[in-house]
Coordinates of C-alpha atoms in Angstrom, one line a residue:
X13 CA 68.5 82.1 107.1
X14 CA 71.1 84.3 106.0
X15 CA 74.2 81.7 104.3
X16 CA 77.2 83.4 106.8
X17 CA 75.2 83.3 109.9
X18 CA 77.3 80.7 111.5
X19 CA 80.7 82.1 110.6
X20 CA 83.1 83.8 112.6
X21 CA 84.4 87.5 112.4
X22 CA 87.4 86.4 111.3
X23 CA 85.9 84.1 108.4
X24 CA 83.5 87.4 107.8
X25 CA 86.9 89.3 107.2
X26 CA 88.0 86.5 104.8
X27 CA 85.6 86.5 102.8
X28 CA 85.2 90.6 102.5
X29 CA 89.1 90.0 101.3
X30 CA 87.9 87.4 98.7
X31 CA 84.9 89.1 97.4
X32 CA 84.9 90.0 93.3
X33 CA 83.1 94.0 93.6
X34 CA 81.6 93.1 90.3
X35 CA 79.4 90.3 91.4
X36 CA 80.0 90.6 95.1
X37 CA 80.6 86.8 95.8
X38 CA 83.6 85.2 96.0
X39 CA 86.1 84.9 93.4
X40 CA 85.5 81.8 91.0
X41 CA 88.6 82.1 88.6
X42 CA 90.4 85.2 90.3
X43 CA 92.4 87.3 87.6
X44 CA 94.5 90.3 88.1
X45 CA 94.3 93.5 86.9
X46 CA 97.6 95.4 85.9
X47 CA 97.0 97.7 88.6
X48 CA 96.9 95.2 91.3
X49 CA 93.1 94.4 91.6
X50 CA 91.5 91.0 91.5
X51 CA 88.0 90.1 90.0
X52 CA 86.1 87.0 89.0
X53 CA 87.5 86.3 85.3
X54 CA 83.6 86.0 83.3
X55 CA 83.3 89.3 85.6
X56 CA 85.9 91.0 84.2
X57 CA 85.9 89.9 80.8
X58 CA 82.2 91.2 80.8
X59 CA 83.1 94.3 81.5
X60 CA 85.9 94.5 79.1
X61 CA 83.6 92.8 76.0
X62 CA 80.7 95.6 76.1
X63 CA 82.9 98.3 76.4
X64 CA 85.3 100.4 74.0
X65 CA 87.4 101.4 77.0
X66 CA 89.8 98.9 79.2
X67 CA 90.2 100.2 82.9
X68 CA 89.8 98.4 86.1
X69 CA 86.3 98.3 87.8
X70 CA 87.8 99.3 91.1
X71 CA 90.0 102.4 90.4
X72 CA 89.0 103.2 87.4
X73 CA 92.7 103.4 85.6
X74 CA 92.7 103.5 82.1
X75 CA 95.1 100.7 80.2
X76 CA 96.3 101.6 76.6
X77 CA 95.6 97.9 75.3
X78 CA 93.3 94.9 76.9
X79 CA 95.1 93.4 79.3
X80 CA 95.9 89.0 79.2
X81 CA 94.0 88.0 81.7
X82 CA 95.9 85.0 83.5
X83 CA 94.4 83.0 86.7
X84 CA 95.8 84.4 89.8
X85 CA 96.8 80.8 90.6
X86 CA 97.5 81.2 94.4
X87 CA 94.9 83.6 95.2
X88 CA 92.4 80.6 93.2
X89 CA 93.5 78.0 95.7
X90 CA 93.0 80.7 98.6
X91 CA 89.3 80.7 97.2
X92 CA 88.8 76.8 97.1
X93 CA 90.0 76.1 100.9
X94 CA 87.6 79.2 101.9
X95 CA 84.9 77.6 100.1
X96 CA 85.2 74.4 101.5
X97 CA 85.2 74.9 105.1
X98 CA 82.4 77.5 104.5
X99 CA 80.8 74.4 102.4
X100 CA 81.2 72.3 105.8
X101 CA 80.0 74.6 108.0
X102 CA 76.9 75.2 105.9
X103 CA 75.9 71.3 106.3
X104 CA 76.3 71.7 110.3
X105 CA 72.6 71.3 110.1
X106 CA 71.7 67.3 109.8
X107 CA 68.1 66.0 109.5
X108 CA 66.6 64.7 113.1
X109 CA 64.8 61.8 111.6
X110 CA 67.7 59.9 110.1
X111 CA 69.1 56.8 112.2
X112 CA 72.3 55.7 111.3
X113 CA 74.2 58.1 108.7
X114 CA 72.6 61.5 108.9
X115 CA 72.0 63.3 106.0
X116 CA 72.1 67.6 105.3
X117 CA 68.6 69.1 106.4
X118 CA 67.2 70.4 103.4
X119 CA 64.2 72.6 106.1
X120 CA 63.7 73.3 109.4
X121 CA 59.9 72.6 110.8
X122 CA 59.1 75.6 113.5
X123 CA 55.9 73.4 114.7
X124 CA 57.5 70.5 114.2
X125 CA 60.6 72.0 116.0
X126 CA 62.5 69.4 113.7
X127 CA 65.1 69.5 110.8
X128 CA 64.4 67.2 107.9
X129 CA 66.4 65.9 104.9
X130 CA 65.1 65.9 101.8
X131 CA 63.6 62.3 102.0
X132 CA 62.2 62.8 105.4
X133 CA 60.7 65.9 104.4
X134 CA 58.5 64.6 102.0
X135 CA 55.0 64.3 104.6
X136 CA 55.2 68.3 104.7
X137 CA 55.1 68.6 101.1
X138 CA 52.1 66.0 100.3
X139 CA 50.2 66.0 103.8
X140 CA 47.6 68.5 103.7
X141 CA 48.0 69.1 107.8
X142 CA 51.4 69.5 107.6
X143 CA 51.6 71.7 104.3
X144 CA 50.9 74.4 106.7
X145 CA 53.4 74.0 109.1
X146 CA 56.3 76.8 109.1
X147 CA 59.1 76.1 106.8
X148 CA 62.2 77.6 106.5
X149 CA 65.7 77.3 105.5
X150 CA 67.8 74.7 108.5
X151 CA 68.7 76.4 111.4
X152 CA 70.4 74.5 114.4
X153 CA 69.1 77.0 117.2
X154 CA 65.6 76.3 116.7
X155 CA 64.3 76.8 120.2
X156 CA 65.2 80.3 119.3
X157 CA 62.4 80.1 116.5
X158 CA 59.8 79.4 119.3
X159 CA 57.4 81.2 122.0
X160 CA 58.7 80.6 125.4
X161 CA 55.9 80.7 127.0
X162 CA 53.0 78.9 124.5
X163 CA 55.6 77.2 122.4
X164 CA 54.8 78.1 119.3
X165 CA 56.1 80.0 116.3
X166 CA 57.4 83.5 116.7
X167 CA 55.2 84.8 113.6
X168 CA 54.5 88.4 114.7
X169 CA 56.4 91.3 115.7
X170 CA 55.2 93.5 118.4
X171 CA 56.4 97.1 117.4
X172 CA 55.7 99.2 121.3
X173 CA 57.7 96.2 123.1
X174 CA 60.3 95.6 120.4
X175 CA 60.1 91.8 120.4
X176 CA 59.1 88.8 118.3
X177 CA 56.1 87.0 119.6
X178 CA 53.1 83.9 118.5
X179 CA 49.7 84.3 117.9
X180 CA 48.8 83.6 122.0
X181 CA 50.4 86.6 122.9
X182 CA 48.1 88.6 121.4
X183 CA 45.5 87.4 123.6
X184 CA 47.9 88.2 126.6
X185 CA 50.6 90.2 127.5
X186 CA 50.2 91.8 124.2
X187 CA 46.5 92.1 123.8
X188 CA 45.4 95.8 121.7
X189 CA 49.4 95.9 120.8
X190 CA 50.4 97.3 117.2
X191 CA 52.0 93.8 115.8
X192 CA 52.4 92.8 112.6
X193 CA 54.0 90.1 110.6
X194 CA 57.4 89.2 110.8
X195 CA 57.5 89.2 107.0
X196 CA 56.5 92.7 107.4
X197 CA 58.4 93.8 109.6
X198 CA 61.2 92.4 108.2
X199 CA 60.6 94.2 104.9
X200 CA 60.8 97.6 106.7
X201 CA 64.0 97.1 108.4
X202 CA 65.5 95.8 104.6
X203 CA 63.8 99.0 102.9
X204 CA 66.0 101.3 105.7
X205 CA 69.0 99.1 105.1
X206 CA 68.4 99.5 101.2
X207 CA 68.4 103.3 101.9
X208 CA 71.7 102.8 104.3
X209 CA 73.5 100.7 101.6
X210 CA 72.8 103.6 99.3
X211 CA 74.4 106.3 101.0
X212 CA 77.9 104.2 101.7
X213 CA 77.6 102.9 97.6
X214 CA 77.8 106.7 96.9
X215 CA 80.2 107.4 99.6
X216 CA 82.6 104.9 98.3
X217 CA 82.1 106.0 94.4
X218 CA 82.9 109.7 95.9
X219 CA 86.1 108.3 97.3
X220 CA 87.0 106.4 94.5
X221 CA 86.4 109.5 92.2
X222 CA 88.3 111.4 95.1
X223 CA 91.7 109.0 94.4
X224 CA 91.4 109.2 90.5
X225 CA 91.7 113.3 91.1
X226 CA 94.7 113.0 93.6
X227 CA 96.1 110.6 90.8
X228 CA 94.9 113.2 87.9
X229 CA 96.5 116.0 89.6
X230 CA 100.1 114.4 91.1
X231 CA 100.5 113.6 86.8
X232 CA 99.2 117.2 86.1
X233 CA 101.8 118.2 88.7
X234 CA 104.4 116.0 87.6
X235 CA 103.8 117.5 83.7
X236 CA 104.0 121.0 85.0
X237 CA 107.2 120.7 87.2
X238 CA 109.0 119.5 84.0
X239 CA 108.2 122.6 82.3
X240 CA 109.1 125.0 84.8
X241 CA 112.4 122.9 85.3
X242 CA 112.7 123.3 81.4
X243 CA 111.8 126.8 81.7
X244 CA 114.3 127.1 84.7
X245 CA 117.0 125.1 83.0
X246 CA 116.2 127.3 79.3
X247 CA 116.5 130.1 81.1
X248 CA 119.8 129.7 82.6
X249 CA 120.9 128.9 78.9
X250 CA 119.8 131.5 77.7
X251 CA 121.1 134.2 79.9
X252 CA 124.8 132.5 80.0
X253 CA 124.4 132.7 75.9
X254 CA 123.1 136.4 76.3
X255 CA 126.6 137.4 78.5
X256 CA 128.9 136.3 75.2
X257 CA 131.6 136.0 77.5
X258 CA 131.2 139.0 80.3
X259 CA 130.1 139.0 83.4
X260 CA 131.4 135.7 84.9
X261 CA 129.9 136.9 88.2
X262 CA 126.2 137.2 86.6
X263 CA 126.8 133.6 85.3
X264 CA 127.9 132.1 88.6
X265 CA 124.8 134.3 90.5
X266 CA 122.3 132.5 87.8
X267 CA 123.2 129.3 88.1
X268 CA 123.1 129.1 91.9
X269 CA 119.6 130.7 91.5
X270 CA 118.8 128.2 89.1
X271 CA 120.0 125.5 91.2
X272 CA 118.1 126.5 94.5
X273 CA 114.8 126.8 92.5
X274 CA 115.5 123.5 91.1
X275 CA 116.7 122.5 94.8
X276 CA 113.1 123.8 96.3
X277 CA 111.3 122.3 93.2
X278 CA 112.1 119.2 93.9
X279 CA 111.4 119.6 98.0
X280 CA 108.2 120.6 97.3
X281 CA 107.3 117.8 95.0
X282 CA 108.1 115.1 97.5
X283 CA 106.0 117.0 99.8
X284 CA 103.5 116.6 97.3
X285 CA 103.8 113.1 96.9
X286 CA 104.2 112.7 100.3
X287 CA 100.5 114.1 101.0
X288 CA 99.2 112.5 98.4
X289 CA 99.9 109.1 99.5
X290 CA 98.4 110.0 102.6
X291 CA 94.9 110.9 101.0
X292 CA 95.1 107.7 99.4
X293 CA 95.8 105.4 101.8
X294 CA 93.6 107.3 104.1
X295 CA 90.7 106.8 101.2
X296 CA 91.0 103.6 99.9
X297 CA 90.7 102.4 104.4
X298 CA 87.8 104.1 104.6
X299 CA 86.7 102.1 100.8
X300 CA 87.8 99.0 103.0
X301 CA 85.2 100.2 105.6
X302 CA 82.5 101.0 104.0
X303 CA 82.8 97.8 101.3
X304 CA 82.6 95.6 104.5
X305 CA 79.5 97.5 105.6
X306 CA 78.2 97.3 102.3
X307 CA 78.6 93.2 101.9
X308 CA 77.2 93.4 105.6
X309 CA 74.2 95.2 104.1
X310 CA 73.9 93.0 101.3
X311 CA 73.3 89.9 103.2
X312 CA 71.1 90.7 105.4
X313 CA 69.2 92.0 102.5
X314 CA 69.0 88.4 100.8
X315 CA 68.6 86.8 103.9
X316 CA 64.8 85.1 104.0
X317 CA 65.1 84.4 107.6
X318 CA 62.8 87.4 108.8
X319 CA 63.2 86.4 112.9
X320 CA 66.4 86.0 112.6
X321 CA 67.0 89.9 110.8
X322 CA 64.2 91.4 113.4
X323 CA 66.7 89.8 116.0
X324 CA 70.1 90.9 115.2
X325 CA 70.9 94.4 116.2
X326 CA 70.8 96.7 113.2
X327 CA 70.8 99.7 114.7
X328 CA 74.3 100.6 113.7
X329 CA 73.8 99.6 110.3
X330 CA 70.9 101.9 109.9
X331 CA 73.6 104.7 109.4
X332 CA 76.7 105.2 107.3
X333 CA 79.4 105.6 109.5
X334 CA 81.7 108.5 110.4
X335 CA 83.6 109.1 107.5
X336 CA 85.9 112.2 106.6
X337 CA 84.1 115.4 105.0
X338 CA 86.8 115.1 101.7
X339 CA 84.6 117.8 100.1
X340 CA 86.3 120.5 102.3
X341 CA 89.8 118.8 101.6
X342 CA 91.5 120.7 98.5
X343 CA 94.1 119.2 95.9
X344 CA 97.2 121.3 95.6
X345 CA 97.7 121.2 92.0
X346 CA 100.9 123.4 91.9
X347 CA 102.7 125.0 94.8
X348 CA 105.6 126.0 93.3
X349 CA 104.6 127.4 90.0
X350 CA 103.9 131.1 91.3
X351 CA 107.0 131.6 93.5
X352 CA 108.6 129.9 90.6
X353 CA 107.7 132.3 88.1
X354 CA 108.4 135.1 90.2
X355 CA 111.8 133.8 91.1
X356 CA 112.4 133.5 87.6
X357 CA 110.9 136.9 86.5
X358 CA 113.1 138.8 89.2
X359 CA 116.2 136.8 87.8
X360 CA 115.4 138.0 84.0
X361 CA 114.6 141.4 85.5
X362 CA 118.2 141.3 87.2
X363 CA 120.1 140.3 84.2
X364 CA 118.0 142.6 81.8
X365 CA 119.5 144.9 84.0
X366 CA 123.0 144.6 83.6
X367 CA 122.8 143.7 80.0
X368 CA 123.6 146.7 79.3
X369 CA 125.8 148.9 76.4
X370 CA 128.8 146.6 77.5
X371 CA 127.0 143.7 76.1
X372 CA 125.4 145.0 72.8
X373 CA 128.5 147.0 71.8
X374 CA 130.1 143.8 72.1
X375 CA 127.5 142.4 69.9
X376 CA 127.6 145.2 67.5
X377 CA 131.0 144.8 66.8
X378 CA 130.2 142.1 64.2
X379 CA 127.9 144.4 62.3
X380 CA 128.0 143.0 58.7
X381 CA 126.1 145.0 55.6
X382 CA 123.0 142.8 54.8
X383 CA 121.0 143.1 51.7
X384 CA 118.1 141.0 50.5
X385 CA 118.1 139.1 47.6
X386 CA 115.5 139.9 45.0
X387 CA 116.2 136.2 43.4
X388 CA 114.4 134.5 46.9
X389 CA 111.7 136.9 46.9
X390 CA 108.3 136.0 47.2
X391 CA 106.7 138.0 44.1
X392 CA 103.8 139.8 46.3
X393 CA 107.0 140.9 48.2
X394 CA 108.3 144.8 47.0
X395 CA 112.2 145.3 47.7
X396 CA 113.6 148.8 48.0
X397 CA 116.1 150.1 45.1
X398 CA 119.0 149.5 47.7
X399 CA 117.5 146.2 48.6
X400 CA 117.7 147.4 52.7
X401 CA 113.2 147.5 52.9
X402 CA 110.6 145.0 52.3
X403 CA 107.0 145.1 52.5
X404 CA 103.9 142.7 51.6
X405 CA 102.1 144.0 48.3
X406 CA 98.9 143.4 46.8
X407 CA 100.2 142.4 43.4
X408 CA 101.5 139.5 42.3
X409 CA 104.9 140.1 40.5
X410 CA 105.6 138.2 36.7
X411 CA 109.2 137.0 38.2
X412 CA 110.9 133.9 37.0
X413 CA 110.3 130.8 39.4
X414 CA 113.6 130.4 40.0
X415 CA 114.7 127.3 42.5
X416 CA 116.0 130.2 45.2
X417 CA 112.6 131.4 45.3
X418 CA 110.1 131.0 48.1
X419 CA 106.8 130.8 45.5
X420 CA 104.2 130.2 48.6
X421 CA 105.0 132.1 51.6
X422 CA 105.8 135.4 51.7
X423 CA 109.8 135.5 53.0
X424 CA 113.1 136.9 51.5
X425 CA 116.9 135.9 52.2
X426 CA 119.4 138.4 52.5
X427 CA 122.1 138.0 49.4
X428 CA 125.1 137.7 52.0
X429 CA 125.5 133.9 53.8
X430 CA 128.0 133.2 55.9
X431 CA 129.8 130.2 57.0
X432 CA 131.6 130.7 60.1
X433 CA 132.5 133.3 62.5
X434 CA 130.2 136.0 64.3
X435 CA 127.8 138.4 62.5
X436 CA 125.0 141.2 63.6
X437 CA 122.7 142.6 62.1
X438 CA 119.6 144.8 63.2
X439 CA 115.5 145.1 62.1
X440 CA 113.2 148.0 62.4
X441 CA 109.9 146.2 62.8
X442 CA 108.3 149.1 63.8
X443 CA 104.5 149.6 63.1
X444 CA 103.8 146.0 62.4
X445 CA 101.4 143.8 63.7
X446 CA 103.5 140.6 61.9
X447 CA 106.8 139.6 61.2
X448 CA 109.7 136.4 61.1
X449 CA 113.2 137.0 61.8
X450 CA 116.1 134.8 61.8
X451 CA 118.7 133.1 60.3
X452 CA 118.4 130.0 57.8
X453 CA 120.6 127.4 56.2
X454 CA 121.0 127.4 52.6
X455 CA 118.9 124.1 52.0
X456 CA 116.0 125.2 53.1
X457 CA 112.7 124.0 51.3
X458 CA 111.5 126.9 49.6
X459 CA 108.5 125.8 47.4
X460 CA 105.2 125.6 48.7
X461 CA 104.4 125.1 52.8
X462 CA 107.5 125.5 54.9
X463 CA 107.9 124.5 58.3
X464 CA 109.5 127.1 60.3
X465 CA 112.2 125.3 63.1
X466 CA 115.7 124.4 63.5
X467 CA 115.5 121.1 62.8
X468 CA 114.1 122.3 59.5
X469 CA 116.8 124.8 59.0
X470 CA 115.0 128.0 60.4
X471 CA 116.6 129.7 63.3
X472 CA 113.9 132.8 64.6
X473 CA 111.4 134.4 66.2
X474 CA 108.0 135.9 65.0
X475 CA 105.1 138.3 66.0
X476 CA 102.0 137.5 65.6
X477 CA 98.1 139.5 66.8
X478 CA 100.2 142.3 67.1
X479 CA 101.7 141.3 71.2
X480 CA 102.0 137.6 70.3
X481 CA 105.4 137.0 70.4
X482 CA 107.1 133.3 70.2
X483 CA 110.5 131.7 69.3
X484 CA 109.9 129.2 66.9
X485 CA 112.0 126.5 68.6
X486 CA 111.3 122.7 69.3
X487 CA 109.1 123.0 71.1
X488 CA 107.8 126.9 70.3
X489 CA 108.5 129.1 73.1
X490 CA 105.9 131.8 74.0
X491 CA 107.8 135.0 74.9
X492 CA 106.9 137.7 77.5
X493 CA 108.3 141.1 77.0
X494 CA 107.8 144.2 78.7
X495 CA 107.9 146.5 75.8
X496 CA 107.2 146.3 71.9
X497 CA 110.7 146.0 70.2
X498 CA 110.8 148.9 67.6
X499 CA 114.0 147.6 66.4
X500 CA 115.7 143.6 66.7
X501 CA 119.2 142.7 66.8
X502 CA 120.1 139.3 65.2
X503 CA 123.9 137.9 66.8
X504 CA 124.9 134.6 65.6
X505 CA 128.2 132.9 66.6
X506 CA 129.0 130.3 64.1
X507 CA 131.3 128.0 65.8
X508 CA 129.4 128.1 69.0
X509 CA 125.8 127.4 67.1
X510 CA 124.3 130.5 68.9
X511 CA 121.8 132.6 67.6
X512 CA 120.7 135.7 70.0
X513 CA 117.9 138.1 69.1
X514 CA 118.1 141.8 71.1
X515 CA 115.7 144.5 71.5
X516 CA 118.0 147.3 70.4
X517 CA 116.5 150.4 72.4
X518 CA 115.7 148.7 75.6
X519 CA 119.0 146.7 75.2
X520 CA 117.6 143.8 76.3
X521 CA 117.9 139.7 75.5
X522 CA 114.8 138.5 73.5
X523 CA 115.5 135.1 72.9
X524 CA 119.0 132.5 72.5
X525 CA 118.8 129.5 70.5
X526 CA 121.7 127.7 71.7
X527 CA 124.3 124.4 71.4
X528 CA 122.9 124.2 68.1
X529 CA 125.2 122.7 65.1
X530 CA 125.7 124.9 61.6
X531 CA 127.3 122.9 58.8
X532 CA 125.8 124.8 55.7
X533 CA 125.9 128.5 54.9
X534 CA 123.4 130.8 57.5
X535 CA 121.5 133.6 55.4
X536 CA 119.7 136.4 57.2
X537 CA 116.1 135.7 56.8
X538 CA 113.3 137.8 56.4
X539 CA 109.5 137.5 56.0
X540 CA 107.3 141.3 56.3
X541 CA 104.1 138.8 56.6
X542 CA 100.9 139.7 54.5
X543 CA 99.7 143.2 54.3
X544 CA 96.5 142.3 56.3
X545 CA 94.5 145.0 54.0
X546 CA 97.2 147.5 54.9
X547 CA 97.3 146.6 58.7
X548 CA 100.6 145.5 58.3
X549 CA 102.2 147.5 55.4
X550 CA 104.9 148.7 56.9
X551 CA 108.4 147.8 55.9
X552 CA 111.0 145.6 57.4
X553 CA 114.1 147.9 57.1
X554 CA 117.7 146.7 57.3
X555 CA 118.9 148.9 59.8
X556 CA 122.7 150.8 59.8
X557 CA 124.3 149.9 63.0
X558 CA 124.5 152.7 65.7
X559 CA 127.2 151.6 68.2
X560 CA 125.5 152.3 71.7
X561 CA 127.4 154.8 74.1

C-alpha cells in the first residue's frame, strides 16, 4: 500500500513543503543554499563533490566559491515532528491475533481477512496451505480488499465494466469479460503515469530554464542601462566641454535632455523589473504545481498495493495540467536602448549644429606653431626638412637611441611642450587608413610596448581599418562620425584638464577628454602608423591655421 495513503491533504501539503528535489523524500539534515533553497545535506554535498561547478539544484544559480553548508536547525526540527506523527500514523495497523498489548502488523491476509504481527505471522510463511494465501503490506480497510458477493480476494480487473473483481465472477456476471490481473493492470496505469510524470519533469525543467533567462536578461539589462547612462552622462560632458564657454542656452537645453532620458531610463527599468517579478512568481507557482503532481505521481508509482492504485481515481493525473504556453511569452531585453540612441543622436546632431565658426574661431585663437622633434622619432619614421610632415618608411634609420626616443612603436612628439594655458593645433590626416593623435606628458614610457591611455599619460584618438575610429580613454570609446575628417583640430585647456579634438571642415566636436589633471609638461603627439605596403604612406602634416569666417 502506498506509505501516505492514510494522510490528510493538509499532511500531503506538508510533506510536498518538506521534500529534498534531489532525493525526493523528506529532508534528513536540511541545509540551505545561499539562494534560499533547502536540500538534504549528503544530497547536496553529492552534488557539489562530483562536480567542478557550485550552483543550486533548484534554480540553477551559480556561486563563485562552495558554499558552508550549516543545518537549517529550525527547519531540522520541523522534519522530526513531521516524521513522527507520520511514524504513528503508519503503525495505525495492529495485528488481530495479539491479546493483551498489540503489536504493529507487519502483513495483511486477504483470505484470512486478518492483520498479523511479525510473530503471529509466522504459519503463513512455514505452512504450505497458507503460503498461498494473499499477502500484502497492512491495510486497516480490508473488507475493501474483498468480493462482496463470494467473499473472496479482488485479484482480477475487469476492463469493459471498470471494476476489480475474484475469480467467481468470472463464472458470473462477468463470464466471456476481458479481465486480467490486477498486477497487470496495475502496471498499465503506472506505465501512463510514468509517461504523465514525464511531461510535467520537462515542463518544470522548461520553467526553471524559463526563470534563469528572465534572471540572465534583467543582469543583461541592468549591464546595458549603465552604459547608455554612461553614454548619456559622457555625452553631456562632452558637449558642455565642446561649448568652451558659449552658448549657455545649449548647455542648459542638454542637460535637461540628458536628465529626462535618464528620468525615462530609469521608468522603464522598474517597469522591467516590475514584469519580471511577475514571470517569476507566476513560474516558480506553476513549479509548486506541477512538483506536487509530480511527488503525487511518484508514489503511486512505488506503491505495491495494485487494488488500491486500480481504485483511486487517476484520471486527472493521466494528464499534465493546464499550464501557460511561456514559449509564445518574449523577454524584453532592452526597451530603451533604441529610443535612447536616437534621443541621443538627435541631441549630437543638434549641437553639431550650432557648433559652428563661433566655436572653432574661438578655438583657433590659441593656435601655437608645432614642430616635431626629430630626437623622439621612431627611426622607420621620415620627418620633413621643416619638421611640419611625417610619414612611416620602409627603412630603418642608423639614429642614436637616445632616452627621448620611441625605439618600438612608430610615434613622434612635437619639440614644443607646454605647461599651462590653452593651445591649438590642427592635422591633415588625409588619405590614411591609420593614425594617433593627441597630447602626452613628458614621462611617458618610450622604449619598447606602450600603452596608449590617460592614466598612462596619452591623451588621443586613433583610426584604425580605415572607418574605425575610437578615443583611447578608460574605457576606449568607439566613435561614430558622419564623415571622414580630412583634417583634426587638437584644443587643450591646461588648467581645466580638457583635451578637445575637432573635425576642422565639418566644424564639428570629435571627442573631449575631460576633468582630467596635468601636472607635467603636454607635448603634441604624433604617430603616422606603419606604411601597410604603401596603403598608408601618406603624411601627417602639421597644418597652418586658417581662422574660419
Amino acid at each position: 500500500m502506498e506509505r501516505d495513503s492514510s494522510l490528510s491533504s493538509s499532511s500531503v501539503s506538508l510533506s510536498e513543503e518538506l521534500q529534498c528535489c534531489i532525493c525526493l523524500d523528506v529532508f534528513s539534515d536540511p541545509v540551505s543554499t545561499p539562494c534560499g533553497h533547502n536540500f538534504c545535506r549528503i544530497c547536496l554535498k553529492q552534488c557539489w563533490d562530483n562536480s567542478q561547478i557550485y550552483s543550486c539544484p533548484y534554480c540553477k544559480e551559480t556561486f563563485s566559491k562552495r558554499p558552508e553548508l550549516n543545518i537549517n536547525t529550525t527547519l531540522r526540527e520541523v522534519t522530526l515532528i513531521f516524521k513522527e506523527k507520520f511514524s504513528l500514523r503508519r503503525s495505525e495497523v495492529l495485528c488481530d491475533i495479539c491479546d493483551e498489548r498489540k503489536l504493529k502488523a507487519l502483513k495483511s491476509c486477504l483470505m484470512c481477512q486478518m492483520s498479523y504481527c511479525e510473530t503471529h505471522l509466522e504459519p503463513h510463511q512455514r505452512v504450505l496451505k497458507l503460503k498461498k494465501h494473499k499477502l500484502l503490506d497492512p491495510v486497516e480497510n480490508i473488507e475493501d480488499y474483498i468480493c462482496e458477493k463470494h467473499e473472496r480476494p479482488l485479484e482480477l480487473f475487469c476492463r469493459d465494466d471498470q471494476t476489480c473483481v475474484c475469480v467467481f465472477c468470472t463464472d458470473g456476471d462477468h463470464k466471456n469479460h476481458n479481465t486480467v490481473p490486477l498486477e497487470e493492470e496495475s502496471k498499465e496505469k503506472k506505465t501512463q503515469l510514468l509517461k504523465t510524470q514525464t511531461d510535467i519533469q520537462q515542463m518544470i525543467q522548461k520553467r526553471i530554464k524559463k526563470i534563469q533567462d528572465i534572471k540572465h536578461s534583467a543582469e543583461l539589462r541592468k549591464v546595458m542601462n549603465c552604459n547608455e547612462k554612461l553614454i548619456s552622462q559622457r555625452s553631456g560632458e562632452q558637449e558642455k566641454a565642446a561649448s568652451v564657454e558659449v552658448f549657455s542656452d545649449l548647455i542648459r537645453s542638454i542637460e535637461r535632455c540628458q536628465t529626462e532620458l535618464l528620468e525615462m531610463m530609469d521608468e522603464e527599468e522598474k517597469a522591467e523589473e516590475k514584469q519580471d517579478e511577475d514571470l517569476i512568481k507566476d513560474l516558480e507557482q506553476e513549479i509548486t504545481e506541477l512538483k506536487l503532481r509530480d511527488s503525487e505521481l511518484e508514489k503511486i508509482k512505488h506503491s505495491e498495493d495494485h487494488l488500491h492504485l486500480i481504485q483511486i481515481d487517476t484520471s486527472s493525473l493521466y494528464r499534465a495540467p493546464d499550464m501557460k504556453n511561456w514559449s509564445e511569452i518574449s523577454i524584453k531585453t532592452h526597451v530603451s536602448v533604441e529610443n535612447l540612441r536616437r534621443a541621443l543622436t538627435q541631441l549630437q546632431e543638434s549641437v553639431n549644429e550650432k557648433l559652428t565658426q563661433t566655436v572653432l574661431m574661438k578655438m583657433q585663437q590659441y593656435a601655437v606653431d608645432v614642430t616635431l622633434d626629430p630626437d623622439t622619432a621612431h627611426p622607420y619614421l621620415i620627418l620633413s626638412e621643416d619638421r611640419k610632415q611625417v610619414k612611416h618608411g620602409d627603412i630603418k634609420h642608423k639614429l642614436p637611441d637616445n632616452p627621448g626616443r620611441f625605439n618600438l612603436c612608430p610615434c613622434v612628439l612635437g619639440k614644443e611642450g607646454f605647461t599651462s594655458g590653452r593651445f591649438y593645433f590642427e592635422v591633415q590626416v588625409k588619405d590614411k587608413t591609420e593614425w594617433d593623435l593627441g597630447v602626452a606628458r613628458e614621462s611617458i614610457n618610450r622604449k619598447g610596448d606602450i600603452t596608449v591611455s590617460p592614466e598612462d599619460g596619452f591623451w588621443t584618438v586613433w583610426l584604425r581599418n580605415e572607418n574605425e575610429y575610437e578615443a583611447l580613454d578608460d574605457p576606449d570609446v568607439s566613435l561614430c562620425l558622419k564623415v571622414k575628417p580630412q583634417k583634426v583640430g587638437v584644443f587643450v585647456d591646461y588648467e581645466e584638464g580638457l583635451v578637445c579634438f575637432y573635425d576642422v571642415e565639418s566644424r564639428s566636436h570629435i571627442y573631449s577628454f575631460t576633468a582630467q589633471t596635468f601636472t607635467e609638461k603636454l607635448f603634441p603627439y604624433f604617430s603616422p602608423c606603419p606604411n601597410d605596403e604603401g596603403k598608408n604612406s601618406a603624411p601627417l602634416i602639421i597644418s597652418p591655421v586658417h581662422y574660419s569666417k
